[in-house]
Tab-separated table of N, CA and C in Angstrom:
chain	number	residue	atom	x	y	z
A	163	MET	N	122.145	101.109	88.495
A	163	MET	CA	121.327	102.190	87.981
A	163	MET	C	121.083	103.188	89.112
A	164	PRO	N	121.237	104.468	88.852
A	164	PRO	CA	120.982	105.482	89.880
A	164	PRO	C	119.524	105.456	90.327
A	165	LYS	N	119.299	105.787	91.605
A	165	LYS	CA	117.925	105.831	92.110
A	165	LYS	C	117.131	106.906	91.377
A	166	ASN	N	115.822	106.693	91.297
A	166	ASN	CA	114.880	107.624	90.679
A	166	ASN	C	115.079	107.787	89.184
A	167	LYS	N	115.720	106.844	88.552
A	167	LYS	CA	115.816	106.831	87.097
A	167	LYS	C	114.961	105.663	86.623
A	168	PHE	N	114.301	105.854	85.525
A	168	PHE	CA	113.444	104.811	84.995
A	168	PHE	C	113.859	104.461	83.579
A	169	VAL	N	113.617	103.222	83.199
A	169	VAL	CA	113.834	102.740	81.850
A	169	VAL	C	112.458	102.550	81.227
A	170	LEU	N	112.277	103.054	80.034
A	170	LEU	CA	111.007	102.890	79.342
A	170	LEU	C	110.929	101.483	78.774
A	171	VAL	N	109.881	100.760	79.165
A	171	VAL	CA	109.631	99.417	78.658
A	171	VAL	C	108.230	99.428	78.067
A	172	THR	N	108.121	98.980	76.849
A	172	THR	CA	106.828	98.962	76.182
A	172	THR	C	106.346	97.523	76.084
A	173	CYS	N	105.083	97.294	76.430
A	173	CYS	CA	104.513	95.955	76.268
A	173	CYS	C	103.042	96.100	75.901
A	174	LYS	N	102.520	95.057	75.315
A	174	LYS	CA	101.100	95.030	74.965
A	174	LYS	C	100.382	94.145	75.968
A	175	ILE	N	99.216	94.613	76.423
A	175	ILE	CA	98.400	93.834	77.350
A	175	ILE	C	96.978	93.778	76.805
A	176	PRO	N	96.218	92.768	77.210
A	176	PRO	CA	94.832	92.673	76.758
A	176	PRO	C	94.012	93.865	77.268
A	177	PRO	N	92.996	94.250	76.514
A	177	PRO	CA	92.151	95.375	76.928
A	177	PRO	C	91.564	95.199	78.325
A	178	GLU	N	91.267	93.959	78.703
A	178	GLU	CA	90.690	93.707	80.023
A	178	GLU	C	91.671	94.085	81.131
A	179	MET	N	92.949	93.809	80.917
A	179	MET	CA	93.961	94.191	81.908
A	179	MET	C	94.086	95.701	81.989
A	180	ALA	N	94.080	96.358	80.842
A	180	ALA	CA	94.172	97.822	80.834
A	180	ALA	C	92.985	98.427	81.576
A	181	SER	N	91.799	97.871	81.368
A	181	SER	CA	90.607	98.370	82.062
A	181	SER	C	90.712	98.159	83.566
A	182	ALA	N	91.232	97.004	83.967
A	182	ALA	CA	91.386	96.728	85.397
A	182	ALA	C	92.392	97.691	86.022
A	183	ILE	N	93.484	97.960	85.317
A	183	ILE	CA	94.475	98.923	85.811
A	183	ILE	C	93.846	100.303	85.914
A	184	ASP	N	93.074	100.680	84.908
A	184	ASP	CA	92.402	101.984	84.938
A	184	ASP	C	91.456	102.095	86.129
A	185	ARG	N	90.777	101.002	86.474
A	185	ARG	CA	89.885	101.022	87.642
A	185	ARG	C	90.679	101.235	88.925
A	186	LEU	N	91.854	100.612	89.022
A	186	LEU	CA	92.702	100.825	90.204
A	186	LEU	C	93.111	102.290	90.322
A	187	VAL	N	93.383	102.910	89.191
A	187	VAL	CA	93.743	104.336	89.191
A	187	VAL	C	92.523	105.178	89.558
A	188	GLU	N	91.375	104.869	88.970
A	188	GLU	CA	90.146	105.610	89.278
A	188	GLU	C	89.780	105.490	90.755
A	189	ASP	N	90.030	104.315	91.340
A	189	ASP	CA	89.728	104.078	92.759
A	189	ASP	C	90.808	104.630	93.687
A	190	LYS	N	91.781	105.324	93.095
A	190	LYS	CA	92.859	105.983	93.851
A	190	LYS	C	93.768	104.993	94.588
A	191	ILE	N	93.831	103.748	94.086
A	191	ILE	CA	94.766	102.770	94.636
A	191	ILE	C	96.179	103.137	94.181
A	192	PHE	N	96.283	103.569	92.933
A	192	PHE	CA	97.541	104.025	92.351
A	192	PHE	C	97.309	105.368	91.683
A	193	GLN	N	98.384	106.149	91.550
A	193	GLN	CA	98.260	107.465	90.929
A	193	GLN	C	98.247	107.394	89.407
A	194	SER	N	98.788	106.308	88.849
A	194	SER	CA	98.880	106.197	87.393
A	194	SER	C	98.981	104.732	86.990
A	195	ARG	N	98.782	104.488	85.700
A	195	ARG	CA	98.995	103.147	85.170
A	195	ARG	C	100.430	102.699	85.427
A	196	SER	N	101.370	103.605	85.194
A	196	SER	CA	102.787	103.265	85.378
A	196	SER	C	103.071	102.810	86.803
A	197	GLU	N	102.515	103.520	87.770
A	197	GLU	CA	102.737	103.149	89.169
A	197	GLU	C	102.167	101.762	89.452
A	198	ALA	N	100.973	101.483	88.945
A	198	ALA	CA	100.345	100.180	89.158
A	198	ALA	C	101.174	99.063	88.530
A	199	ILE	N	101.665	99.296	87.334
A	199	ILE	CA	102.456	98.284	86.639
A	199	ILE	C	103.800	98.084	87.328
A	200	ARG	N	104.442	99.175	87.776
A	200	ARG	CA	105.705	99.040	88.520
A	200	ARG	C	105.491	98.211	89.783
A	201	TYR	N	104.397	98.473	90.490
A	201	TYR	CA	104.088	97.722	91.707
A	201	TYR	C	103.910	96.234	91.386
A	202	ALA	N	103.144	95.937	90.341
A	202	ALA	CA	102.881	94.544	89.972
A	202	ALA	C	104.164	93.817	89.585
A	203	ILE	N	105.012	94.461	88.804
A	203	ILE	CA	106.275	93.843	88.397
A	203	ILE	C	107.182	93.643	89.613
A	204	GLY	N	107.262	94.643	90.476
A	204	GLY	CA	108.077	94.521	91.686
A	204	GLY	C	107.605	93.384	92.571
A	205	SER	N	106.298	93.237	92.696
A	205	SER	CA	105.726	92.162	93.502
A	205	SER	C	106.069	90.796	92.910
A	206	LEU	N	105.948	90.660	91.610
A	206	LEU	CA	106.280	89.407	90.933
A	206	LEU	C	107.750	89.050	91.133
A	207	ILE	N	108.627	90.017	90.928
A	207	ILE	CA	110.062	89.772	91.062
A	207	ILE	C	110.414	89.426	92.508
A	208	SER	N	109.863	90.159	93.471
A	208	SER	CA	110.139	89.875	94.885
A	208	SER	C	109.682	88.475	95.262
A	209	THR	N	108.514	88.080	94.808
A	209	THR	CA	107.997	86.743	95.087
A	209	THR	C	108.932	85.687	94.516
A	210	HIS	N	109.385	85.886	93.299
A	210	HIS	CA	110.288	84.933	92.655
A	210	HIS	C	111.576	84.771	93.460
A	211	PHE	N	112.197	85.885	93.828
A	211	PHE	CA	113.464	85.814	94.544
A	211	PHE	C	113.286	85.301	95.971
A	212	ASN	N	112.158	85.607	96.608
A	212	ASN	CA	111.898	85.073	97.953
A	212	ASN	C	111.787	83.554	97.918
A	213	LYS	N	111.186	83.008	96.854
A	213	LYS	CA	111.073	81.555	96.715
A	213	LYS	C	112.442	80.916	96.542
A	214	LYS	N	113.375	81.659	95.985
A	214	LYS	CA	114.729	81.139	95.783
A	214	LYS	C	115.613	81.374	97.005
A	215	GLY	N	115.050	81.975	98.063
A	215	GLY	CA	115.791	82.183	99.293
A	215	GLY	C	116.738	83.370	99.262
A	216	LYS	N	116.538	84.259	98.321
A	216	LYS	CA	117.384	85.453	98.251
A	216	LYS	C	116.676	86.593	98.960
A	217	GLU	N	117.439	87.420	99.654
A	217	GLU	CA	116.843	88.517	100.414
A	217	GLU	C	116.335	89.633	99.518
A	218	SER	N	117.040	89.899	98.434
A	218	SER	CA	116.671	91.043	97.607
A	218	SER	C	117.023	90.773	96.156
A	219	TRP	N	116.266	91.333	95.276
A	219	TRP	CA	116.563	91.240	93.847
A	219	TRP	C	117.299	92.478	93.361
A	220	ILE	N	117.442	93.465	94.232
A	220	ILE	CA	118.097	94.714	93.851
A	220	ILE	C	119.608	94.543	93.979
A	221	GLU	N	120.299	94.797	92.883
A	221	GLU	CA	121.761	94.736	92.907
A	221	GLU	C	122.301	96.048	93.420
A	222	GLU	N	123.256	95.967	94.316
A	222	GLU	CA	123.831	97.195	94.872
A	222	GLU	C	125.185	97.468	94.284
């Protein structure tokens, strides 16, 4: 996938999670909900692949 291209993924989350994400945005931790969710997903994926001893999850 070319850099700086995004795929739209839709998911449902509990209202409490949405509120927590909104607080992160309000506190200027992230610029948007999307940025916060991308960060969280990236962190989860990196953790998973690090446990498997792989350097990167990004295919080149």
